Amino acid sequence: MNGVTTATPTIFIIFGITGDLAGRKLLPALLNLYVKKQLPSKFAIVGFSRKPFNREDFRVFVREHMNIRPGQYREEEVKHFIDHMYYEQGNFDASSSYAQLAQRLKNIDDGFHQCSNKLFHLSIPPSLYESIFQHLSNSGLTIPCGGDEGWTRILVEKPFGNDSEMAKKLDKKLGELFDENQVFRIDHYLAKEALQNILAFRFSNSLFEPLWNRKYVDKVHIKLLEKIGVEGRGAFYDGIGALKDVGQNHMLQMLALIAMEPPAATDAATIRSERAKVLNRLQPITSKNIASRVVRGQYEGYKFEGGVKEYTQTETYFRIESYINNPRWKNVPFYLESGKSLADTKTEIDIYFKNEKNEERQNVLTFRIQPDEGIKIRFWVKTPGFTMDVEPKLLKFKYSDSASLSVLPDAYEKVLHDAIIGDQTLFTSTEEVASAWKYVTSVLSSWNVVPLTIYRKGTQDVL
Ligand code: BG6
């Protein structure tokens, strides 16, 4: 990230600013961009939510909400940042609230003596999306000022919809109200540095690309494992479960980056189209094969978490054996595995290369997405001595070993940065969302056939 992202004053409007996501990710990312001088010199943040606050109480709340560690920033930096913040209390489905919001934005623009850029971020449950899209459009708030400056953009979080049908309906609505270049569908995994490195690694090193196919790859294992449980998000999580929370989006995006065809160019449209194409080739799960391909689990005690229904059947863990129906990957299993309250927190992708002579001695290429971001390769060397025995060793690259690479920007900083400069590469297109839902909906339609395994918190192995 070099240089300020835009010279035009910009207002960030955060719907649901009092929620978990705003406090944990968005506001800290904005503060970091501010400290790194990546925000325009004139900017404002307007929080929009239902809770009553006066400006002062709101500022006190924001400081606590961001959970700043002592010594993390200089005090005056935090104070100046918070000085840019305003609060608008409103009801997400009342037209009058949008009129008040419009007035608030106009007052800020008057202070800037210019029509500013407006970036709307929806940090609210997806069930409210449709109504908010409509109100935003009706109120005229998303009409750009005209010319090159004063754009308006909308950032939406996942899960985008609840199944194929709802996602299509939402997308249709969004398409009626906004141009596709105004819409930024967030999958913050795409903005993780180590994930972006997958394409760089694949296409800058001629060593692997010839082997990147069914002839040489035995299987791919994509894991997003977490030590934490639902952490106070019980009510939200219980309504969606692990598959929609991280499977439909983060996991399938990781699969897309591993499996996509080499793009003919590096622009956003080409890359998004290649990701969508491979997702579209996922072989649907059927009622016949689901029992042998899918495992779902729930951690012990989950049903006692705040906001979770007593007789909940929601999964906190899943493992799916997926296949891609195209010439490159036919019959190669892609295992997708994710869960909460497990032994470790780690996201990584293992690619196992075939060894026809000795199955035990495969080479494995691992992309470690987090923590300890890096890449490693397992290979075999001769054990010193009089025999030809071999043993496994690792070739490793870790970001943290290299001073110039060790400071990785948080994914939300990258998300906001790219939304400000208008680069949609790391955001999901409507085709990608539709293809991902198509696959996940095929799993969900027979989901309840698979028994729910109750696993111990902190376990290494669910099954
Ligand atoms: C979010 C999910 O999208 O991703 C959370 O809603 C999950 O349940 C989180 O914990 C994982 O993201 P990260 O960046 O912490 O790995």
Short mmCIF file of C-alpha atoms and ligand atoms in Angstrom, two decimals:
data_model
loop_
_atom_site.label_atom_id
_atom_site.label_comp_id
_atom_site.label_asym_id
_atom_site.label_seq_id
_atom_site.Cartn_x
_atom_site.Cartn_y
_atom_site.Cartn_z
CA MET A 1 0.00 0.00 0.00
CA ASN A 2 1.74 3.16 -1.12
CA GLY A 3 0.30 6.64 -0.98
CA VAL A 4 -3.11 7.89 0.04
CA THR A 5 -5.89 5.95 -1.64
CA THR A 6 -7.90 8.96 -2.83
CA ALA A 7 -7.69 12.73 -2.55
CA THR A 8 -11.47 13.17 -2.44
CA PRO A 9 -13.07 13.41 1.02
CA THR A 10 -14.68 10.10 1.88
CA ILE A 11 -17.41 9.14 4.33
CA PHE A 12 -17.62 5.57 5.65
CA ILE A 13 -21.13 4.74 6.72
CA ILE A 14 -21.27 1.63 8.89
CA PHE A 15 -24.65 -0.03 9.38
CA GLY A 16 -24.59 -2.04 12.60
CA ILE A 17 -21.59 -0.25 14.10
CA THR A 18 -22.37 -1.60 17.58
CA GLY A 19 -22.00 -5.23 16.39
CA ASP A 20 -19.14 -7.66 16.83
CA LEU A 21 -17.69 -7.32 13.32
CA ALA A 22 -17.41 -3.54 13.46
CA GLY A 23 -15.62 -3.66 16.80
CA ARG A 24 -13.29 -6.56 15.99
CA LYS A 25 -12.41 -5.92 12.36
CA LEU A 26 -13.75 -2.81 10.65
CA LEU A 27 -12.95 -0.03 13.08
CA PRO A 28 -9.48 -1.38 13.92
CA ALA A 29 -8.78 -1.67 10.16
CA LEU A 30 -9.89 1.92 9.59
CA LEU A 31 -7.74 3.06 12.50
CA ASN A 32 -4.74 1.20 11.05
CA LEU A 33 -5.29 2.74 7.62
CA TYR A 34 -5.51 6.13 9.31
CA VAL A 35 -2.24 5.58 11.20
CA LYS A 36 -0.57 4.36 7.97
CA LYS A 37 -1.83 7.53 6.24
CA GLN A 38 -3.91 5.54 3.78
CA LEU A 39 -7.16 7.40 4.40
CA PRO A 40 -7.93 10.66 2.62
CA SER A 41 -6.98 13.71 4.68
CA LYS A 42 -10.67 14.59 4.88
CA PHE A 43 -12.78 11.67 6.01
CA ALA A 44 -15.62 10.86 8.38
CA ILE A 45 -17.08 7.69 9.82
CA VAL A 46 -20.79 7.62 10.47
CA GLY A 47 -22.14 4.79 12.58
CA PHE A 48 -25.78 3.92 11.99
CA SER A 49 -27.56 1.65 14.41
CA ARG A 50 -30.59 1.25 16.65
CA LYS A 51 -29.02 1.94 20.04
CA PRO A 52 -29.43 5.43 21.50
CA PHE A 53 -26.17 7.36 21.98
CA ASN A 54 -25.21 11.00 22.11
CA ARG A 55 -21.98 11.87 20.30
CA GLU A 56 -19.85 11.78 23.42
CA ASP A 57 -21.20 8.45 24.68
CA PHE A 58 -20.73 7.07 21.19
CA ARG A 59 -17.07 8.05 21.13
CA VAL A 60 -16.51 6.45 24.53
CA PHE A 61 -18.29 3.32 23.29
CA VAL A 62 -16.18 3.16 20.12
CA ARG A 63 -12.93 3.31 22.04
CA GLU A 64 -13.99 0.35 24.19
CA HIS A 65 -15.50 -1.48 21.25
CA MET A 66 -12.16 -1.47 19.38
CA ASN A 67 -10.34 -3.19 22.24
CA ILE A 68 -7.11 -1.26 21.76
CA ARG A 69 -4.15 -2.77 23.60
CA PRO A 70 -2.18 -0.43 25.89
CA GLY A 71 0.70 1.09 23.91
CA GLN A 72 -0.61 -0.13 20.56
CA TYR A 73 -1.08 3.41 19.20
CA ARG A 74 -0.12 6.91 20.23
CA GLU A 75 -2.94 8.42 22.29
CA GLU A 76 -3.35 11.47 20.05
CA GLU A 77 -3.66 9.23 16.96
CA VAL A 78 -6.59 7.42 18.54
CA LYS A 79 -8.14 10.66 19.69
CA HIS A 80 -7.86 12.30 16.24
CA PHE A 81 -9.26 9.18 14.62
CA ILE A 82 -12.25 9.13 16.96
CA ASP A 83 -12.79 12.85 16.33
CA HIS A 84 -13.81 11.86 12.78
CA MET A 85 -16.70 9.76 14.05
CA TYR A 86 -20.41 10.55 14.15
CA TYR A 87 -23.43 8.55 15.18
CA GLU A 88 -26.89 8.37 13.69
CA GLN A 89 -29.53 6.46 15.57
CA GLY A 90 -32.08 4.90 13.28
CA ASN A 91 -34.27 2.02 12.36
CA PHE A 92 -33.02 -0.02 9.42
CA ASP A 93 -36.51 -0.25 7.96
CA ALA A 94 -37.81 3.28 8.52
CA SER A 95 -37.63 5.74 5.61
CA SER A 96 -37.41 8.63 8.09
CA SER A 97 -34.11 7.22 9.45
CA TYR A 98 -32.59 7.34 5.96
CA ALA A 99 -33.78 10.93 5.54
CA GLN A 100 -31.99 11.80 8.80
CA LEU A 101 -28.90 9.95 7.64
CA ALA A 102 -29.00 11.87 4.34
CA GLN A 103 -29.16 15.13 6.26
CA ARG A 104 -26.21 14.08 8.40
CA LEU A 105 -24.14 13.24 5.32
CA LYS A 106 -25.09 16.53 3.70
CA ASN A 107 -23.94 18.44 6.80
CA ILE A 108 -20.60 16.65 6.69
CA ASP A 109 -20.27 17.39 2.95
CA ASP A 110 -21.06 21.05 3.64
CA GLY A 111 -18.18 21.05 6.12
CA PHE A 112 -15.91 19.57 3.45
CA HIS A 113 -17.18 22.15 0.90
CA GLN A 114 -17.36 19.24 -1.54
CA CYS A 115 -19.49 16.28 -2.39
CA SER A 116 -17.61 13.34 -0.86
CA ASN A 117 -17.23 9.68 -1.77
CA LYS A 118 -19.59 7.48 0.23
CA LEU A 119 -18.74 3.91 1.21
CA PHE A 120 -21.64 2.05 2.83
CA HIS A 121 -20.76 -1.05 4.81
CA LEU A 122 -23.47 -3.47 5.87
CA SER A 123 -22.35 -5.07 9.10
CA ILE A 124 -25.76 -6.54 9.89
CA PRO A 125 -27.57 -9.91 9.56
CA PRO A 126 -28.23 -10.83 5.92
CA SER A 127 -31.99 -10.99 6.58
CA LEU A 128 -31.96 -7.17 6.69
CA TYR A 129 -30.09 -6.72 3.40
CA GLU A 130 -33.01 -6.53 1.06
CA SER A 131 -34.84 -3.84 2.98
CA ILE A 132 -31.66 -1.79 3.44
CA PHE A 133 -30.79 -2.00 -0.29
CA GLN A 134 -34.24 -0.71 -1.11
CA HIS A 135 -34.15 2.12 1.43
CA LEU A 136 -30.68 3.19 0.36
CA SER A 137 -31.81 3.34 -3.21
CA ASN A 138 -35.15 5.09 -2.44
CA SER A 139 -33.43 7.71 -0.34
CA GLY A 140 -31.08 8.62 -3.20
CA LEU A 141 -28.16 8.15 -0.83
CA THR A 142 -26.27 5.95 -3.26
CA ILE A 143 -26.48 8.33 -6.20
CA PRO A 144 -22.94 9.44 -7.01
CA CYS A 145 -22.14 13.16 -7.22
CA GLY A 146 -21.25 12.83 -10.89
CA GLY A 147 -18.02 13.08 -12.84
CA ASP A 148 -15.01 11.14 -11.64
CA GLU A 149 -15.29 12.09 -8.00
CA GLY A 150 -17.90 11.57 -5.35
CA TRP A 151 -18.59 7.90 -6.04
CA THR A 152 -20.84 5.75 -3.91
CA ARG A 153 -20.07 2.11 -3.20
CA ILE A 154 -21.67 -0.56 -1.10
CA LEU A 155 -19.79 -3.26 0.81
CA VAL A 156 -21.76 -6.36 1.75
CA GLU A 157 -20.68 -9.14 4.06
CA LYS A 158 -21.21 -12.85 3.71
CA PRO A 159 -23.28 -14.94 3.97
CA PHE A 160 -24.90 -13.34 0.96
CA GLY A 161 -28.29 -15.02 1.16
CA ASN A 162 -29.23 -18.22 2.88
CA ASP A 163 -29.42 -20.58 -0.09
CA SER A 164 -29.33 -20.45 -3.88
CA GLU A 165 -32.80 -19.00 -4.21
CA MET A 166 -32.37 -16.24 -1.65
CA ALA A 167 -28.94 -15.32 -3.03
CA LYS A 168 -30.42 -15.03 -6.53
CA LYS A 169 -33.27 -12.87 -5.27
CA LEU A 170 -30.91 -10.59 -3.37
CA ASP A 171 -28.60 -10.31 -6.33
CA LYS A 172 -31.45 -9.43 -8.61
CA LYS A 173 -32.51 -6.67 -6.24
CA LEU A 174 -28.95 -5.42 -5.95
CA GLY A 175 -28.60 -5.44 -9.74
CA GLU A 176 -31.79 -3.38 -10.14
CA LEU A 177 -30.61 -0.75 -7.69
CA PHE A 178 -26.87 -0.54 -8.24
CA ASP A 179 -24.28 -1.01 -10.95
CA GLU A 180 -22.05 -4.04 -10.45
CA ASN A 181 -19.04 -1.73 -10.15
CA GLN A 182 -20.63 -0.13 -7.07
CA VAL A 183 -21.05 -3.47 -5.30
CA PHE A 184 -18.24 -5.02 -3.24
CA ARG A 185 -19.13 -8.46 -1.84
CA ILE A 186 -16.64 -9.17 0.91
CA ASP A 187 -14.93 -12.46 1.51
CA HIS A 188 -12.13 -11.29 3.77
CA TYR A 189 -10.21 -14.53 3.16
CA LEU A 190 -9.46 -13.39 -0.39
CA ALA A 191 -7.73 -10.35 1.09
CA LYS A 192 -5.40 -12.38 3.30
CA GLU A 193 -1.82 -11.96 2.19
CA ALA A 194 -1.00 -15.70 2.30
CA LEU A 195 -4.07 -16.47 0.20
CA GLN A 196 -3.14 -13.95 -2.46
CA ASN A 197 0.23 -15.63 -2.52
CA ILE A 198 -1.34 -18.83 -3.88
CA LEU A 199 -1.76 -17.35 -7.35
CA ALA A 200 1.61 -15.60 -7.23
CA PHE A 201 3.29 -18.87 -6.21
CA ARG A 202 1.44 -20.99 -8.75
CA PHE A 203 2.08 -18.76 -11.71
CA SER A 204 5.54 -17.36 -10.95
CA ASN A 205 7.21 -20.74 -10.37
CA SER A 206 7.41 -23.00 -13.39
CA LEU A 207 8.27 -25.95 -11.14
CA PHE A 208 4.74 -26.78 -10.05
CA GLU A 209 2.35 -25.82 -12.83
CA PRO A 210 3.14 -28.92 -14.99
CA LEU A 211 2.22 -31.11 -11.99
CA TRP A 212 -0.95 -29.18 -11.13
CA ASN A 213 -3.47 -31.72 -12.36
CA ARG A 214 -5.07 -35.13 -11.83
CA LYS A 215 -2.14 -37.01 -13.26
CA TYR A 216 0.17 -35.91 -10.45
CA VAL A 217 -2.05 -34.69 -7.62
CA ASP A 218 -3.51 -37.37 -5.39
CA LYS A 219 -5.69 -35.20 -3.16
CA VAL A 220 -6.07 -31.71 -1.73
CA HIS A 221 -7.01 -31.00 1.89
CA ILE A 222 -8.29 -27.53 2.80
CA LYS A 223 -8.61 -26.88 6.53
CA LEU A 224 -9.96 -23.93 8.51
CA LEU A 225 -9.72 -25.07 12.11
CA GLU A 226 -10.42 -22.88 15.10
CA LYS A 227 -9.82 -23.20 18.82
CA ILE A 228 -12.50 -20.64 19.61
CA GLY A 229 -16.18 -21.49 19.93
CA VAL A 230 -19.00 -19.17 18.91
CA GLU A 231 -17.78 -16.41 21.24
CA GLY A 232 -20.97 -14.54 22.01
CA ARG A 233 -22.29 -14.89 18.44
CA GLY A 234 -24.56 -17.82 19.34
CA ALA A 235 -27.83 -16.38 18.04
CA PHE A 236 -26.33 -15.44 14.66
CA TYR A 237 -24.28 -18.61 14.31
CA ASP A 238 -27.08 -20.98 15.29
CA GLY A 239 -29.11 -19.61 12.41
CA ILE A 240 -26.45 -20.47 9.83
CA GLY A 241 -23.93 -23.10 11.02
CA ALA A 242 -20.37 -23.78 9.93
CA LEU A 243 -21.10 -24.67 6.31
CA LYS A 244 -22.73 -21.33 5.53
CA ASP A 245 -20.48 -19.38 7.91
CA VAL A 246 -17.17 -20.39 6.34
CA GLY A 247 -17.82 -23.19 3.83
CA GLN A 248 -19.91 -21.37 1.24
CA ASN A 249 -17.37 -18.55 1.11
CA HIS A 250 -13.86 -18.79 2.64
CA MET A 251 -13.34 -22.52 1.99
CA LEU A 252 -14.68 -22.50 -1.54
CA GLN A 253 -12.60 -19.44 -2.37
CA MET A 254 -9.49 -21.29 -1.21
CA LEU A 255 -10.50 -24.21 -3.39
CA ALA A 256 -11.04 -21.85 -6.33
CA LEU A 257 -7.56 -20.35 -6.03
CA ILE A 258 -5.93 -23.78 -5.91
CA ALA A 259 -7.99 -25.28 -8.71
CA MET A 260 -8.67 -22.44 -11.18
CA GLU A 261 -7.16 -22.45 -14.65
CA PRO A 262 -4.30 -20.04 -15.31
CA PRO A 263 -5.94 -16.68 -16.06
CA ALA A 264 -5.19 -15.10 -19.44
CA ALA A 265 -4.74 -11.72 -17.75
CA THR A 266 -4.46 -10.38 -14.22
CA ASP A 267 -7.36 -7.93 -14.24
CA ALA A 268 -10.27 -8.30 -11.82
CA ALA A 269 -12.78 -9.49 -14.42
CA THR A 270 -10.55 -12.30 -15.73
CA ILE A 271 -9.54 -13.60 -12.31
CA ARG A 272 -13.09 -13.48 -10.93
CA SER A 273 -14.36 -15.25 -14.02
CA GLU A 274 -11.80 -18.09 -13.66
CA ARG A 275 -12.68 -18.50 -9.97
CA ALA A 276 -16.38 -18.65 -10.87
CA LYS A 277 -15.78 -21.18 -13.66
CA VAL A 278 -14.09 -23.71 -11.42
CA LEU A 279 -16.69 -23.30 -8.66
CA ASN A 280 -19.35 -23.91 -11.23
CA ARG A 281 -17.76 -27.28 -12.06
CA LEU A 282 -18.08 -28.66 -8.51
CA GLN A 283 -19.89 -31.96 -8.65
CA PRO A 284 -23.15 -31.61 -6.68
CA ILE A 285 -23.55 -33.78 -3.59
CA THR A 286 -26.59 -36.06 -3.88
CA SER A 287 -28.78 -37.97 -1.45
CA LYS A 288 -27.02 -41.14 -2.66
CA ASN A 289 -23.44 -40.09 -1.97
CA ILE A 290 -23.84 -37.69 0.96
CA ALA A 291 -23.44 -40.34 3.65
CA SER A 292 -20.02 -41.38 2.36
CA ARG A 293 -18.79 -37.87 1.50
CA VAL A 294 -19.97 -35.66 4.34
CA VAL A 295 -19.36 -35.57 8.11
CA ARG A 296 -20.99 -33.02 10.35
CA GLY A 297 -20.40 -32.41 14.02
CA GLN A 298 -21.26 -30.22 16.97
CA TYR A 299 -19.04 -29.51 19.97
CA GLU A 300 -20.14 -30.68 23.36
CA GLY A 301 -21.88 -27.89 25.24
CA TYR A 302 -22.66 -25.87 22.12
CA LYS A 303 -26.38 -26.03 22.89
CA PHE A 304 -25.75 -24.18 26.18
CA GLU A 305 -24.09 -21.20 24.46
CA GLY A 306 -26.05 -17.94 24.78
CA GLY A 307 -28.56 -17.45 21.95
CA VAL A 308 -28.43 -21.10 20.80
CA LYS A 309 -31.68 -23.05 20.64
CA GLU A 310 -32.01 -25.90 23.13
CA TYR A 311 -32.68 -28.60 20.53
CA THR A 312 -30.28 -27.18 18.00
CA GLN A 313 -29.05 -29.38 15.16
CA THR A 314 -26.65 -26.73 13.87
CA GLU A 315 -23.20 -28.00 12.91
CA THR A 316 -20.03 -26.42 14.28
CA TYR A 317 -17.87 -28.79 12.21
CA PHE A 318 -18.01 -30.30 8.74
CA ARG A 319 -15.86 -32.31 6.40
CA ILE A 320 -16.80 -32.73 2.76
CA GLU A 321 -15.15 -34.76 0.03
CA SER A 322 -15.65 -32.63 -3.07
CA TYR A 323 -14.86 -33.27 -6.73
CA ILE A 324 -14.43 -30.92 -9.65
CA ASN A 325 -15.82 -32.09 -12.96
CA ASN A 326 -13.25 -30.82 -15.39
CA PRO A 327 -10.37 -32.44 -17.29
CA ARG A 328 -7.73 -31.06 -14.92
CA TRP A 329 -9.26 -32.35 -11.68
CA LYS A 330 -11.59 -35.23 -12.53
CA ASN A 331 -11.58 -37.80 -9.64
CA VAL A 332 -9.17 -35.84 -7.43
CA PRO A 333 -10.76 -35.44 -3.98
CA PHE A 334 -10.72 -31.97 -2.45
CA TYR A 335 -11.43 -32.35 1.27
CA LEU A 336 -12.96 -29.29 2.90
CA GLU A 337 -12.75 -29.37 6.68
CA SER A 338 -13.67 -26.72 9.20
CA GLY A 339 -14.71 -26.58 12.82
CA LYS A 340 -14.85 -24.58 16.02
CA SER A 341 -13.62 -25.57 19.51
CA LEU A 342 -10.91 -27.81 18.11
CA ALA A 343 -7.38 -28.44 19.42
CA ASP A 344 -5.64 -25.82 17.25
CA THR A 345 -6.29 -22.71 15.24
CA LYS A 346 -4.89 -23.16 11.79
CA THR A 347 -5.89 -22.57 8.22
CA GLU A 348 -3.88 -24.46 5.66
CA ILE A 349 -4.04 -26.21 2.33
CA ASP A 350 -2.14 -29.46 1.72
CA ILE A 351 -1.56 -30.71 -1.80
CA TYR A 352 -0.47 -34.35 -1.92
CA PHE A 353 1.49 -35.43 -4.98
CA LYS A 354 1.16 -39.02 -6.14
CA ASN A 355 3.92 -41.53 -5.64
CA GLU A 356 2.84 -44.61 -7.55
CA LYS A 357 5.71 -46.71 -6.24
CA ASN A 358 5.24 -45.90 -2.60
CA GLU A 359 2.03 -44.27 -1.46
CA GLU A 360 3.43 -43.47 1.97
CA ARG A 361 6.16 -41.31 0.49
CA GLN A 362 4.24 -38.56 -1.14
CA ASN A 363 5.54 -35.05 -1.54
CA VAL A 364 3.23 -32.56 0.15
CA LEU A 365 3.06 -28.86 -0.63
CA THR A 366 1.44 -26.83 2.15
CA PHE A 367 0.15 -23.28 2.00
CA ARG A 368 -0.10 -22.07 5.60
CA ILE A 369 -2.67 -19.29 5.51
CA GLN A 370 -2.56 -18.51 9.26
CA PRO A 371 -1.07 -18.32 11.79
CA ASP A 372 2.68 -18.63 10.93
CA GLU A 373 1.93 -17.80 7.32
CA GLY A 374 4.20 -19.48 4.82
CA ILE A 375 4.78 -22.36 2.42
CA LYS A 376 6.45 -25.71 2.99
CA ILE A 377 7.27 -28.78 0.96
CA ARG A 378 7.77 -32.24 2.36
CA PHE A 379 10.40 -34.19 0.49
CA TRP A 380 12.45 -37.31 1.14
CA VAL A 381 16.18 -37.65 1.78
CA LYS A 382 18.47 -40.56 2.39
CA THR A 383 19.12 -41.36 6.01
CA PRO A 384 22.91 -41.41 6.48
CA GLY A 385 24.23 -44.94 6.87
CA PHE A 386 24.62 -48.18 5.03
CA THR A 387 21.05 -48.59 3.81
CA MET A 388 19.01 -46.70 1.23
CA ASP A 389 16.37 -45.78 3.82
CA VAL A 390 14.81 -42.35 3.37
CA GLU A 391 13.15 -39.94 5.77
CA PRO A 392 10.93 -36.87 5.36
CA LYS A 393 12.32 -33.32 5.60
CA LEU A 394 10.83 -29.90 4.99
CA LEU A 395 11.74 -27.00 2.73
CA LYS A 396 10.16 -24.02 4.40
CA PHE A 397 9.38 -20.37 3.84
CA LYS A 398 7.86 -18.37 6.69
CA TYR A 399 6.88 -14.73 6.30
CA SER A 400 8.04 -14.07 9.85
CA ASP A 401 11.61 -15.17 9.02
CA SER A 402 12.06 -12.28 6.66
CA ALA A 403 12.14 -8.76 8.11
CA SER A 404 10.77 -7.15 4.96
CA LEU A 405 7.84 -9.57 4.72
CA SER A 406 6.94 -10.03 8.33
CA VAL A 407 4.37 -7.23 8.73
CA LEU A 408 1.21 -8.47 7.09
CA PRO A 409 -1.70 -6.06 6.77
CA ASP A 410 -4.94 -7.30 8.27
CA ALA A 411 -7.35 -8.59 5.64
CA TYR A 412 -9.91 -5.89 6.48
CA GLU A 413 -7.35 -3.17 5.82
CA LYS A 414 -6.88 -4.61 2.34
CA VAL A 415 -10.65 -4.94 1.87
CA LEU A 416 -11.23 -1.28 2.72
CA HIS A 417 -8.18 -0.11 0.82
CA ASP A 418 -9.28 -1.89 -2.37
CA ALA A 419 -12.88 -0.72 -2.00
CA ILE A 420 -11.62 2.86 -1.78
CA ILE A 421 -9.49 2.53 -4.90
CA GLY A 422 -12.29 0.62 -6.67
CA ASP A 423 -10.37 -2.63 -7.30
CA GLN A 424 -12.83 -5.54 -7.23
CA THR A 425 -10.30 -8.39 -7.71
CA LEU A 426 -10.50 -9.57 -4.11
CA PHE A 427 -14.29 -9.32 -3.91
CA THR A 428 -16.64 -12.03 -5.08
CA SER A 429 -18.62 -11.58 -8.24
CA THR A 430 -22.26 -12.46 -8.62
CA GLU A 431 -21.30 -15.58 -10.65
CA GLU A 432 -18.98 -16.80 -7.90
CA VAL A 433 -21.61 -16.36 -5.23
CA ALA A 434 -24.18 -18.18 -7.38
CA SER A 435 -21.82 -21.11 -8.13
CA ALA A 436 -20.80 -21.45 -4.49
CA TRP A 437 -24.44 -21.48 -3.39
CA LYS A 438 -25.32 -24.00 -6.07
CA TYR A 439 -22.83 -26.44 -4.57
CA VAL A 440 -23.61 -25.72 -0.92
CA THR A 441 -27.34 -25.98 -1.57
CA SER A 442 -26.76 -29.47 -3.02
CA VAL A 443 -25.10 -30.44 0.29
CA LEU A 444 -27.80 -28.81 2.38
CA SER A 445 -30.66 -30.49 0.59
CA SER A 446 -29.69 -33.87 2.08
CA TRP A 447 -27.75 -32.52 5.06
CA ASN A 448 -30.08 -33.89 7.73
CA VAL A 449 -29.52 -37.45 6.52
CA VAL A 450 -26.01 -37.24 7.98
CA PRO A 451 -26.01 -37.87 11.74
CA LEU A 452 -24.61 -35.07 13.88
CA THR A 453 -21.47 -36.26 15.70
CA ILE A 454 -21.00 -34.66 19.11
CA TYR A 455 -17.29 -34.05 19.69
CA ARG A 456 -15.24 -33.08 22.73
CA LYS A 457 -14.10 -29.45 22.91
CA GLY A 458 -10.42 -29.20 22.06
CA THR A 459 -10.30 -32.51 20.23
CA GLN A 460 -7.69 -33.29 17.56
CA ASP A 461 -10.00 -35.59 15.65
CA VAL A 462 -13.73 -35.21 15.36
CA LEU A 463 -14.16 -38.72 13.97
C1 BG6 B 1 -15.77 -15.33 9.72
C2 BG6 B 1 -16.70 -16.30 10.41
O1 BG6 B 1 -16.23 -15.06 8.42
O2 BG6 B 1 -14.50 -15.90 9.65
C3 BG6 B 1 -16.18 -16.66 11.78
O3 BG6 B 1 -17.99 -15.71 10.53
C4 BG6 B 1 -14.74 -17.15 11.70
O4 BG6 B 1 -16.98 -17.65 12.41
C5 BG6 B 1 -13.92 -16.15 10.91
O5 BG6 B 1 -14.24 -17.28 13.02
C6 BG6 B 1 -12.51 -16.64 10.67
O6 BG6 B 1 -11.81 -15.56 10.13
P1 BG6 B 1 -10.32 -15.29 10.54
O7 BG6 B 1 -9.90 -14.15 9.70
O8 BG6 B 1 -10.33 -15.00 12.02
O9 BG6 B 1 -9.62 -16.56 10.23
#
